[in-house]
Coordinates of C-alpha atoms in Angstrom, one line a residue:
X1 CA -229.7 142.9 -204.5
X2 CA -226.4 144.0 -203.6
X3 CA -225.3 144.0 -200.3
X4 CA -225.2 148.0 -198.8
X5 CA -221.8 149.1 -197.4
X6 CA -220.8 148.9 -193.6
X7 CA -220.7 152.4 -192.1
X8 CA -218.4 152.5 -189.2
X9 CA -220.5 154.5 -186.4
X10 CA -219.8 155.2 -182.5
X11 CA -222.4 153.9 -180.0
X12 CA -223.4 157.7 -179.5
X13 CA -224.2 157.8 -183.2
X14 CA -225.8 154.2 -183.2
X15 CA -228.1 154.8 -180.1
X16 CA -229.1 158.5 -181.6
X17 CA -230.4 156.5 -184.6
X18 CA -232.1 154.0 -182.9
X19 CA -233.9 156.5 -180.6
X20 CA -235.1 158.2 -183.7
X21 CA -237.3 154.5 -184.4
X22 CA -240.7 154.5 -184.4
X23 CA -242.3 151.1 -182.9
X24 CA -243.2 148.8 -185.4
X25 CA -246.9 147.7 -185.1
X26 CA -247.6 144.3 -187.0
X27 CA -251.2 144.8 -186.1
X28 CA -251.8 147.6 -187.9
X29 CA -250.6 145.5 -191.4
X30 CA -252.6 143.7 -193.8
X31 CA -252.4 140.3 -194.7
X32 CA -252.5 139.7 -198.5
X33 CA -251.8 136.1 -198.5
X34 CA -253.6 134.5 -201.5
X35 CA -255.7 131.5 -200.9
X36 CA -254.8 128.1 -203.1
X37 CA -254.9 128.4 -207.0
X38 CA -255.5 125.7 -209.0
X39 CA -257.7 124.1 -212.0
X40 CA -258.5 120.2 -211.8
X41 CA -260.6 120.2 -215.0
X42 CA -262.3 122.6 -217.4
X43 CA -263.1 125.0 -214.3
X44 CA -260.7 127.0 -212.1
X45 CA -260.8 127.7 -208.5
X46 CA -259.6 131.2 -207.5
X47 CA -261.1 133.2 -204.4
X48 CA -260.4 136.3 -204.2

């Protein structure tokens, strides 16, 4: 992707936005990691 512009902000302006942030909760995410895929013969393992 292309890289977004710079905006040139004050520190007023920067801490309004970052007061404006929620907390970010990893706990509340979902892990969709996929297991190992693979096929060593007529048969393939996939767990789902």
């Amino acid at each position: 992707y292309k890289q977004a512009p710079y905006e040139s902000i004050t520190k007023e302006k920067f801490e309004e936005m970052v007061s404006k942030l929620k907390p970010l909760d990893l706990d509340k995410t979902k892990d969709r990691a996929i297991g190992s895929k693979f096929c060593d013969s007529e048969a393939c393992e996939i767990k789902l």
